[in-house]
Structure formats: structure tokens, C-alpha cells
Short mmCIF file of C-alpha atoms in Angstrom, two decimals:
data_model
loop_
_atom_site.label_atom_id
_atom_site.label_comp_id
_atom_site.label_asym_id
_atom_site.label_seq_id
_atom_site.Cartn_x
_atom_site.Cartn_y
_atom_site.Cartn_z
CA MET A 3 0.00 0.00 0.00
CA ASN A 4 2.89 2.40 0.66
CA PRO A 5 5.40 3.06 -2.16
CA LEU A 6 7.34 5.72 -0.26
CA ARG A 7 10.56 3.76 0.16
CA GLU A 8 10.51 2.90 -3.55
CA ASP A 9 10.20 6.61 -4.32
CA LEU A 10 13.28 7.32 -2.27
CA HIS A 11 15.36 4.69 -4.05
CA ALA A 12 14.23 6.10 -7.40
CA LEU A 13 15.26 9.58 -6.31
CA ALA A 14 18.65 8.30 -5.21
CA GLU A 15 19.32 6.75 -8.60
CA GLN A 16 18.26 9.85 -10.54
CA ALA A 17 19.81 12.59 -8.43
CA PRO A 18 22.33 11.47 -5.81
CA ALA A 19 23.06 15.01 -4.60
CA VAL A 20 19.44 15.89 -3.86
CA ASP A 21 18.13 16.12 -0.28
CA LEU A 22 16.12 12.91 -0.32
CA ALA A 23 14.33 13.63 2.92
CA ALA A 24 13.01 16.98 1.76
CA GLN A 25 11.71 15.60 -1.51
CA ALA A 26 10.22 12.56 0.17
CA VAL A 27 8.34 14.73 2.62
CA ARG A 28 6.76 16.71 -0.20
CA GLY A 29 5.51 13.65 -2.09
CA ALA A 30 4.60 11.64 0.97
CA ARG A 31 2.61 14.39 2.61
CA ARG A 32 0.46 14.85 -0.46
CA ARG A 33 -0.26 11.14 -0.61
CA ARG A 34 -0.75 10.89 3.13
CA ALA A 35 -3.64 13.36 3.20
CA THR A 36 -5.79 11.30 0.84
CA ARG A 37 -4.51 7.75 1.33
CA LEU A 38 -7.42 6.48 3.40
CA ALA A 39 -10.08 7.93 1.11
CA VAL A 40 -8.29 6.70 -2.02
CA THR A 41 -7.85 3.21 -0.59
CA ILE A 42 -11.54 2.93 0.12
CA ALA A 43 -12.67 4.52 -3.14
CA ALA A 44 -10.36 2.30 -5.21
CA ALA A 45 -11.94 -0.75 -3.66
CA THR A 46 -15.30 0.00 -5.29
CA CYS A 47 -16.65 0.21 -8.80
CA LEU A 48 -19.95 2.04 -9.24
CA ILE A 49 -22.49 0.53 -11.62
CA ALA A 50 -24.10 3.43 -13.46
CA GLY A 51 -27.74 3.94 -12.52
CA GLY A 52 -27.90 0.82 -10.43
CA GLY A 53 -27.36 2.26 -6.96
CA THR A 54 -25.12 -0.69 -6.07
CA VAL A 55 -21.41 -1.24 -5.67
CA LEU A 56 -19.65 -4.16 -7.27
CA LEU A 57 -16.34 -4.97 -5.65
CA GLN A 58 -13.53 -5.53 -8.12
CA GLN A 59 -13.19 -9.10 -9.32
CA LEU A 60 -9.89 -10.09 -7.80
CA ARG A 61 -11.12 -13.62 -7.08
CA PRO A 62 -13.75 -15.89 -8.61
CA GLN A 63 -17.39 -15.01 -7.87
CA PRO A 64 -16.85 -11.75 -5.99
CA PRO A 65 -19.77 -10.68 -3.81
CA ILE A 66 -22.02 -7.76 -4.69
CA VAL A 67 -22.35 -5.31 -1.83
CA LEU A 68 -25.31 -2.97 -1.71
CA ASN A 69 -24.30 0.63 -1.13
CA PRO A 70 -27.00 2.55 0.74
CA PRO A 71 -28.55 5.46 -1.18
CA GLU A 72 -27.10 8.91 -0.59
CA THR A 73 -28.25 10.14 2.79
CA THR A 74 -30.29 13.32 2.88
CA ALA A 75 -28.43 15.94 4.88
CA SER A 76 -29.92 18.92 6.70
CA PRO A 77 -27.93 22.14 7.15
CA LEU A 78 -25.86 22.04 10.32
CA PRO A 79 -27.94 23.65 13.12
CA SER A 80 -26.50 26.67 14.90
CA GLU A 81 -26.37 24.72 18.19
CA GLY A 82 -27.50 21.55 19.92
CA VAL A 83 -25.52 19.10 17.75
CA GLY A 84 -24.20 15.90 19.34
CA PRO A 85 -20.64 14.59 19.00
CA ILE A 86 -19.42 13.82 15.48
CA GLU A 87 -18.47 10.24 14.63
CA GLN A 88 -17.16 10.68 11.08
CA THR A 89 -16.98 13.17 8.20
CA TYR A 90 -17.08 12.77 4.45
CA ARG A 91 -17.49 14.49 1.13
CA PRO A 92 -20.27 13.10 -1.09
CA ASP A 93 -19.10 11.07 -4.06
CA CYS A 94 -18.39 13.43 -6.94
CA ARG A 95 -17.55 12.56 -10.54
CA THR A 96 -18.21 15.85 -12.36
CA PRO A 97 -16.53 19.28 -12.13
CA SER A 98 -19.85 20.89 -11.17
CA CYS A 99 -19.89 19.14 -7.79
CA ALA A 100 -16.18 19.31 -6.98
CA LYS A 101 -16.80 21.77 -4.15
CA ARG A 102 -19.74 20.04 -2.49
CA ALA A 103 -19.99 20.82 1.20
CA TRP A 104 -18.70 18.54 3.92
CA ARG A 105 -21.09 16.03 5.49
CA LEU A 106 -20.98 15.36 9.24
CA VAL A 107 -22.39 12.20 10.80
CA THR A 108 -23.09 12.22 14.56
CA ARG A 109 -22.83 9.26 16.90
CA ASP A 110 -26.63 9.18 16.93
CA GLY A 111 -26.70 8.76 13.15
CA ASP A 112 -27.83 12.28 12.17
CA THR A 113 -26.25 13.63 8.98
CA TYR A 114 -25.66 17.34 8.47
CA GLU A 115 -24.15 19.45 5.72
CA LEU A 116 -21.66 22.17 6.59
CA THR A 117 -22.62 24.72 3.97
CA ALA A 118 -20.07 27.22 5.31
CA ALA A 119 -17.17 24.97 4.29
CA PRO A 120 -16.64 23.70 0.71
CA GLY A 121 -15.15 20.23 0.44
CA THR A 122 -11.87 21.51 -0.98
CA GLY A 123 -10.76 23.10 2.28
CA PRO A 124 -9.52 21.35 5.42
CA LEU A 125 -11.93 20.15 8.09
CA GLU A 126 -11.14 18.29 11.30
CA VAL A 127 -13.02 17.30 14.44
CA THR A 128 -11.54 17.20 17.94
CA ALA A 129 -10.94 13.73 19.34
CA ASP A 130 -14.04 13.90 21.54
CA GLY A 131 -16.19 14.81 18.52
CA ARG A 132 -17.53 17.97 20.17
CA ARG A 133 -15.74 20.71 18.27
CA LEU A 134 -15.22 21.29 14.58
CA ALA A 135 -12.51 23.29 12.78
CA TYR A 136 -12.82 24.24 9.13
CA TYR A 137 -11.68 26.80 6.57
CA SER A 138 -14.25 29.52 5.87
CA PRO A 139 -13.75 31.15 2.44
CA LYS A 140 -16.07 33.96 3.50
CA GLN A 141 -14.00 34.83 6.57
CA ARG A 142 -10.72 33.75 4.96
CA THR A 143 -9.57 31.91 8.04
CA ILE A 144 -9.96 28.74 10.10
CA VAL A 145 -13.09 28.75 12.27
CA VAL A 146 -13.47 26.57 15.38
CA ARG A 147 -17.04 25.75 16.41
CA ASP A 148 -18.48 24.12 19.50
CA LEU A 149 -21.27 21.90 18.20
CA ALA A 150 -23.40 21.89 21.36
CA SER A 151 -23.32 25.58 22.26
CA GLY A 152 -22.75 27.02 18.79
CA LYS A 153 -19.91 29.22 20.04
CA THR A 154 -17.26 29.98 17.43
CA TRP A 155 -13.66 31.20 17.47
CA LYS A 156 -11.78 32.70 14.51
CA SER A 157 -8.12 32.04 13.87
CA PRO A 158 -5.90 35.14 13.86
CA LEU A 159 -4.21 33.75 10.73
CA LYS A 160 -5.78 35.08 7.54
CA GLN A 161 -5.41 32.75 4.55
CA PRO A 162 -6.54 33.09 0.92
CA THR A 163 -8.63 30.33 -0.60
CA GLU A 164 -5.71 29.53 -2.91
CA ASP A 165 -3.84 28.10 0.07
CA PHE A 166 -6.25 25.17 -0.05
CA SER A 167 -6.54 24.58 -3.77
CA ALA A 168 -6.71 21.11 -5.26
CA SER A 169 -2.99 21.29 -6.10
CA THR A 170 -1.95 21.53 -2.44
CA GLU A 171 -1.87 19.02 0.38
CA HIS A 172 -3.39 20.63 3.42
CA THR A 173 -3.28 19.40 6.98
CA LEU A 174 -5.18 20.67 10.00
CA ARG A 175 -3.97 19.10 13.25
CA LEU A 176 -6.08 19.98 16.31
CA SER A 177 -5.37 20.00 20.02
CA PRO A 178 -7.98 18.26 22.25
CA SER A 179 -9.91 21.54 22.70
CA GLY A 180 -9.48 22.59 19.07
CA LEU A 181 -8.25 26.02 20.19
CA ARG A 182 -4.62 25.32 19.31
CA PHE A 183 -3.75 23.79 15.98
CA ILE A 184 -1.22 23.36 13.19
CA VAL A 185 -2.26 24.33 9.68
CA SER A 186 -0.27 23.61 6.54
CA SER A 187 -0.79 23.98 2.81
CA TRP A 188 2.19 22.08 1.46
CA GLY A 189 2.93 23.15 -2.08
CA GLY A 190 0.74 26.23 -1.68
CA ARG A 191 1.47 29.85 -0.94
CA ARG A 192 2.05 29.59 2.81
CA GLU A 193 5.16 27.81 4.00
CA PRO A 194 6.30 26.84 6.56
CA ASP A 195 3.52 25.35 8.67
CA LYS A 196 1.90 27.57 11.28
CA LEU A 197 1.14 26.90 14.93
CA VAL A 198 -1.99 28.85 15.84
CA ASP A 199 -3.31 29.56 19.34
CA VAL A 200 -6.84 30.89 18.99
CA GLU A 201 -7.30 31.86 22.64
CA ARG A 202 -4.04 33.81 22.83
CA GLY A 203 -4.35 35.16 19.30
CA THR A 204 -0.83 34.06 18.34
CA VAL A 205 0.67 32.57 15.18
CA SER A 206 4.19 31.13 15.00
CA ASP A 207 6.24 29.39 12.32
CA LEU A 208 7.22 25.75 12.67
CA PRO A 209 10.49 24.28 11.34
CA ARG A 210 10.37 23.63 7.60
CA GLY A 211 10.19 20.11 6.22
CA TRP A 212 8.57 18.49 9.25
CA TRP A 213 5.14 16.84 9.21
CA PRO A 214 2.72 17.63 12.11
CA VAL A 215 1.86 14.63 14.30
CA SER A 216 0.33 16.02 17.47
CA VAL A 217 -0.42 19.29 19.25
CA SER A 218 -1.50 19.75 22.87
CA ASP A 219 -3.61 22.44 24.51
CA GLY A 220 -2.13 25.55 26.15
CA SER A 221 1.66 25.46 26.11
CA GLY A 222 1.81 21.66 25.89
CA PRO A 223 4.02 19.61 23.56
CA VAL A 224 4.04 19.84 19.77
CA VAL A 225 5.24 16.72 17.93
CA LEU A 226 6.68 16.73 14.40
CA ALA A 227 8.12 13.95 12.22
CA LYS A 228 10.42 13.64 9.21
CA PRO A 229 11.25 10.52 7.17
CA TYR A 230 14.63 9.52 5.81
CA GLU A 231 15.54 6.61 3.55
CA ASN A 232 15.69 3.88 6.18
CA SER A 233 14.51 5.68 9.31
CA SER A 234 12.50 8.61 10.61
CA GLN A 235 12.96 11.33 13.15
CA VAL A 236 10.39 12.40 15.72
CA TRP A 237 10.73 15.77 17.39
CA VAL A 238 8.92 16.90 20.53
CA LEU A 239 9.66 20.60 20.36
CA GLY A 240 11.78 21.73 23.29
CA HIS A 241 13.76 18.46 23.21
CA ASP A 242 16.21 16.92 20.76
CA PRO A 243 14.78 14.86 17.87
CA ILE A 244 14.97 11.08 18.29
CA THR A 245 15.49 8.51 15.51
CA ILE A 246 13.32 5.44 14.94
CA PRO A 247 14.23 2.54 12.61
CA ASP A 248 11.22 2.84 10.27
CA PHE A 249 10.24 5.11 7.40
CA THR A 250 6.70 5.87 8.53
CA TYR A 251 3.92 8.38 8.98
CA ASP A 252 1.66 5.99 10.92
CA TYR A 253 1.78 7.62 14.35
CA SER A 254 -0.73 8.20 17.11
CA THR A 255 -1.15 11.50 18.89
CA LEU A 256 0.95 12.02 21.99
CA ALA A 257 -0.16 9.90 24.95
CA PRO A 258 -1.57 11.45 28.15
CA ASP A 259 1.86 11.06 29.82
CA GLY A 260 3.24 13.72 27.46
CA ARG A 261 6.08 11.60 26.04
CA THR A 262 4.82 8.27 24.63
CA LEU A 263 3.91 7.77 20.98
CA ALA A 264 2.54 4.72 19.22
CA ARG A 265 3.15 3.74 15.62
CA LEU A 266 2.12 0.83 13.44
CA GLY A 267 4.84 -1.82 13.11
CA GLN A 268 6.29 -2.74 9.74
CA THR A 269 8.83 -4.93 8.03
CA PHE A 270 11.19 -4.19 5.17
CA ASP A 271 12.38 -6.61 2.47
CA GLU A 272 14.15 -5.35 -0.66
CA ASN A 273 13.10 -8.49 -2.56
CA ARG A 274 9.39 -8.05 -1.84
CA GLU A 275 6.73 -5.94 -3.51
CA PRO A 276 5.94 -3.66 -1.84
CA MET A 277 9.17 -3.62 0.11
CA VAL A 278 7.57 -2.01 3.19
CA GLN A 279 4.63 -3.84 4.73
CA GLN A 280 2.83 -3.44 8.03
CA ASP A 281 3.19 -6.45 10.34
CA GLY A 282 -0.01 -6.05 12.37
CA SER A 283 1.68 -4.79 15.52
CA ILE A 284 1.62 -1.59 17.52
CA VAL A 285 4.94 -0.13 18.66
CA LEU A 286 5.36 2.13 21.71
CA PHE A 287 8.37 4.41 22.09
CA ASP A 288 9.54 7.37 24.13
CA ALA A 289 9.34 10.39 21.83
CA VAL A 290 11.44 12.52 24.20
CA GLN A 291 14.41 10.26 24.99
CA GLY A 292 14.10 7.44 22.45
CA GLY A 293 15.67 4.12 23.35
CA ARG A 294 13.80 0.90 24.05
CA GLU A 295 10.63 0.11 22.07
CA THR A 296 7.73 -2.20 22.91
CA ARG A 297 6.15 -4.12 20.01
CA THR A 298 2.79 -5.86 20.61
CA PRO A 299 0.72 -7.84 18.06
CA ILE A 300 -2.77 -6.40 17.51
CA SER A 301 -5.55 -8.98 17.97
CA GLY A 302 -9.32 -9.07 17.60
CA ILE A 303 -9.54 -7.51 14.14
CA PRO A 304 -11.12 -9.69 11.39
CA GLU A 305 -8.53 -11.15 9.05
CA GLU A 306 -10.14 -9.32 6.10
CA LEU A 307 -9.08 -6.03 7.69
CA HIS A 308 -5.69 -4.67 8.67
CA PRO A 309 -4.63 -1.73 10.88
CA SER A 310 -3.93 1.22 8.63
CA GLN A 311 -3.94 4.42 10.70
CA LEU A 312 -3.77 5.53 14.30
CA GLY A 313 -5.43 8.41 16.10
CA SER A 314 -5.99 9.83 19.54
CA TRP A 315 -5.70 8.15 22.92
CA LEU A 316 -9.02 7.26 24.54
CA ASN A 317 -7.39 6.84 27.95
CA SER A 318 -3.95 6.02 29.33
CA THR A 319 -3.82 2.55 27.71
CA GLU A 320 -6.05 2.63 24.60
CA VAL A 321 -5.48 4.34 21.28
CA THR A 322 -7.74 4.63 18.23
CA VAL A 323 -6.92 2.52 15.17
CA VAL A 324 -8.64 2.38 11.76
CA ALA A 325 -8.73 -1.03 10.06
CA THR A 326 -9.29 -1.19 6.30
CA PRO A 327 -9.83 -4.11 3.88
CA GLU A 328 -6.78 -6.01 2.69
CA SER A 329 -8.46 -6.46 -0.68
CA SER A 330 -11.32 -4.85 -2.55
CA ARG A 331 -13.55 -7.78 -1.56
CA GLY A 332 -13.34 -6.79 2.09
CA PRO A 333 -15.96 -5.28 4.36
CA MET A 334 -16.46 -1.64 5.27
CA PRO A 335 -13.56 -0.19 7.32
CA ARG A 336 -13.97 -0.17 11.09
CA VAL A 337 -12.60 1.85 13.97
CA TYR A 338 -11.26 0.13 17.08
CA ALA A 339 -9.71 0.94 20.43
CA VAL A 340 -6.51 -1.05 20.89
CA ASP A 341 -4.96 -1.69 24.30
CA VAL A 342 -1.27 -0.89 23.84
CA ARG A 343 -0.28 -3.27 26.68
CA THR A 344 -2.02 -6.38 25.37
CA GLY A 345 -2.86 -5.60 21.72
CA LYS A 346 -6.51 -6.54 22.33
CA THR A 347 -9.11 -4.46 20.51
CA ARG A 348 -12.72 -3.47 20.98
CA GLU A 349 -14.82 -2.19 18.09
CA LEU A 350 -16.03 1.40 18.28
CA PHE A 351 -17.94 1.80 15.00
CA THR A 352 -18.02 0.97 11.30
CA PHE A 353 -17.68 3.46 8.46
CA ARG A 354 -21.14 4.36 7.23
CA ASN A 355 -20.18 4.73 3.56
CA TYR A 356 -17.26 4.45 1.17
CA SER A 357 -16.88 8.23 0.98
CA THR A 358 -15.83 8.57 4.63
CA THR A 359 -12.78 10.79 4.79
CA SER A 360 -11.91 10.97 8.46
CA VAL A 361 -12.86 10.22 12.03
CA PRO A 362 -12.23 12.51 15.01
CA GLY A 363 -8.64 12.58 16.23
CA LEU A 364 -7.20 10.58 13.33
CA VAL A 365 -3.56 11.35 12.43
CA HIS A 366 -3.68 11.50 8.63
#
């Protein structure tokens, strides 16, 4: 699923003097932002006019899976909205609908349309599902909104719509409250990434070439990452970067202890295609001091699915993991809580449709 290491080797052959890490970050970040949605979308083939989805015929007699009809969405109310479970952009195959508004699905199953935010701009939900952050073209800035009370906050950072054009990879990484965040538009007009504190009204530059992993509330830690050819660096700002022995972007947010990160385990074999493959484990490491790692096999996920992305911590021992089909014949992706001590999982919910883009707190 991940050709990043192959890209690096190709770069090395073509231009030995080039900064491989910098170029890899550019390409990888663009792919990283859409990988989950592309993986899911590629697994389906729409039958025109039929309202069904036929999974690609990779094996004899593939099953036909009925795709529910497009859900009717009401405009997002000004207040009184329950926690969000997942967000998506409706399936679009023509230029006329390329900017269709985001859809928000609550834990209770209500579906709303965020008419204030076109689907081309970034949108993220805090890990608890209770606050939403999105780019408002009208106000030319990121807006944070409390879904229950309707209260809103405007970012002090003004940004033109061009910062979030289709040609850029944009990331919006939220703190637990949503009032501190990192915004990037890699390849766009605004580099480097910005760390924004809405309550204090401050904006500061982050080091160039690093990908945002996690941001805490207040003056808490900010975590960045950068890949190299056979390793990666993780940097908790205020400390020295540490090196890990994998080229990866599959991190969790920072744990409640303020120093532990989780990542998905992987193996590397130059004679295999793809050379980098996930091994179904979760790896814990100290993002401040580095050193010893703990690798634990993940259990309790159906064999048709595999862990693909991590997210926020639900408590001191459980972290969110998204599991996606290993082939296009697989079931709908599911979200689990995985106990980092034992690897045991418990299911939280299933994606409601193949257009699902994100779930609250996901690092993507």
C-alpha cells in the first residue's frame, strides 16, 4: 500500500546530490492526506444507474455489496448538535460538484451538511467529537465551532482560498480543545507550517520540512516527524529529535503522559513488492528520549481487515486505530480501540459509507 521507500530509491538513482528527505516529505505528505479515502474509493466500482457497488473481481465469484442510497443531509444547526463520529465528502464525478460541502455524521446517526465549508478546504473534528474546525472562504480563516453551544472562534491567521486549492496538500492538526492547531498547505502559498493559538491570538512558524503529528492544549508539547531513507525522526519541540528505525507516517497522537507515541509496526524486504509492509503490531516508544521500544501484536480484528492508521488516545492505555480491507472484496472499514499493553481491541464503530474521509482525532 505504501510506495514511499521505492520513491526514495528512485530519487537516489536519478539525483544522488538531492536532499532525499526533503523531496520525500513533499511527495509523501500529499499522498498521506488522501490515502485512506483513495484506498476505500479504489476498492469500489460504481455501476451506473444501479445504486449498487460491485467490488472488483480479484477472485472468482466476488460478492455484490449494496451501497445505501445517498443520505439526505440537513444544514448544520447553529447549536444543539451531538458529538461527530465521522466526516465525508459526497461522491463526486463531475466538475460541477467538486466543491460540495462537507457532510458530518453524529454518533446518533444524524447527517448534516456544513454549507459554510466547501469540500476543498480542510476540516477536522476534535478527538471527543464535540468541536469542529474548518476553513471559511467567506472569513478567509480557520473557524473553530463548539457543536453543542454554537460558540465559534476565529483564527488570527488570515489565509486566501488559494492556500487550499486542489494542487496543495493541506493538513489541519487539532489540540484536544481545538483552540490550538497546526495548519499547513504544502505546495501552496504559505510555507512553513503555522502553529496557531486561537485563545491567545498568536501565530508562529514551525520548522520547515517536518510533518505535524500532534499538538496539545495551552503550552503543551508539539510533535513533528520527518522521514529519511531507512529511518524517521520524531521531534517533541523543546527536546532533541529522536530517531526510529522505520520510514513511517503511521503515528498516534501524543499519549496522556506527554512523552509516549505509538506507531504501526512494519517490516522491510528489498526483494518483496511492496518492500515495506505493516506487520499487524503496535509499537510504543519514548518520543522525548528514544531508546527501548515495545512491540505488541494487535488482535481481535477480522482477518479481512488490517490496521492502517492511528489516532488519539481514549485513555492512558487505549489508542484509536482504523482497520481497512486487505483487498477490494473486504468489508467496510472499522474503527477500534486497541490496548497498547495487550494488543486486544474493541470495536467502536463501522464506516457508514465508502466516501468517509476521516474520524475525530485521526492522524492523517
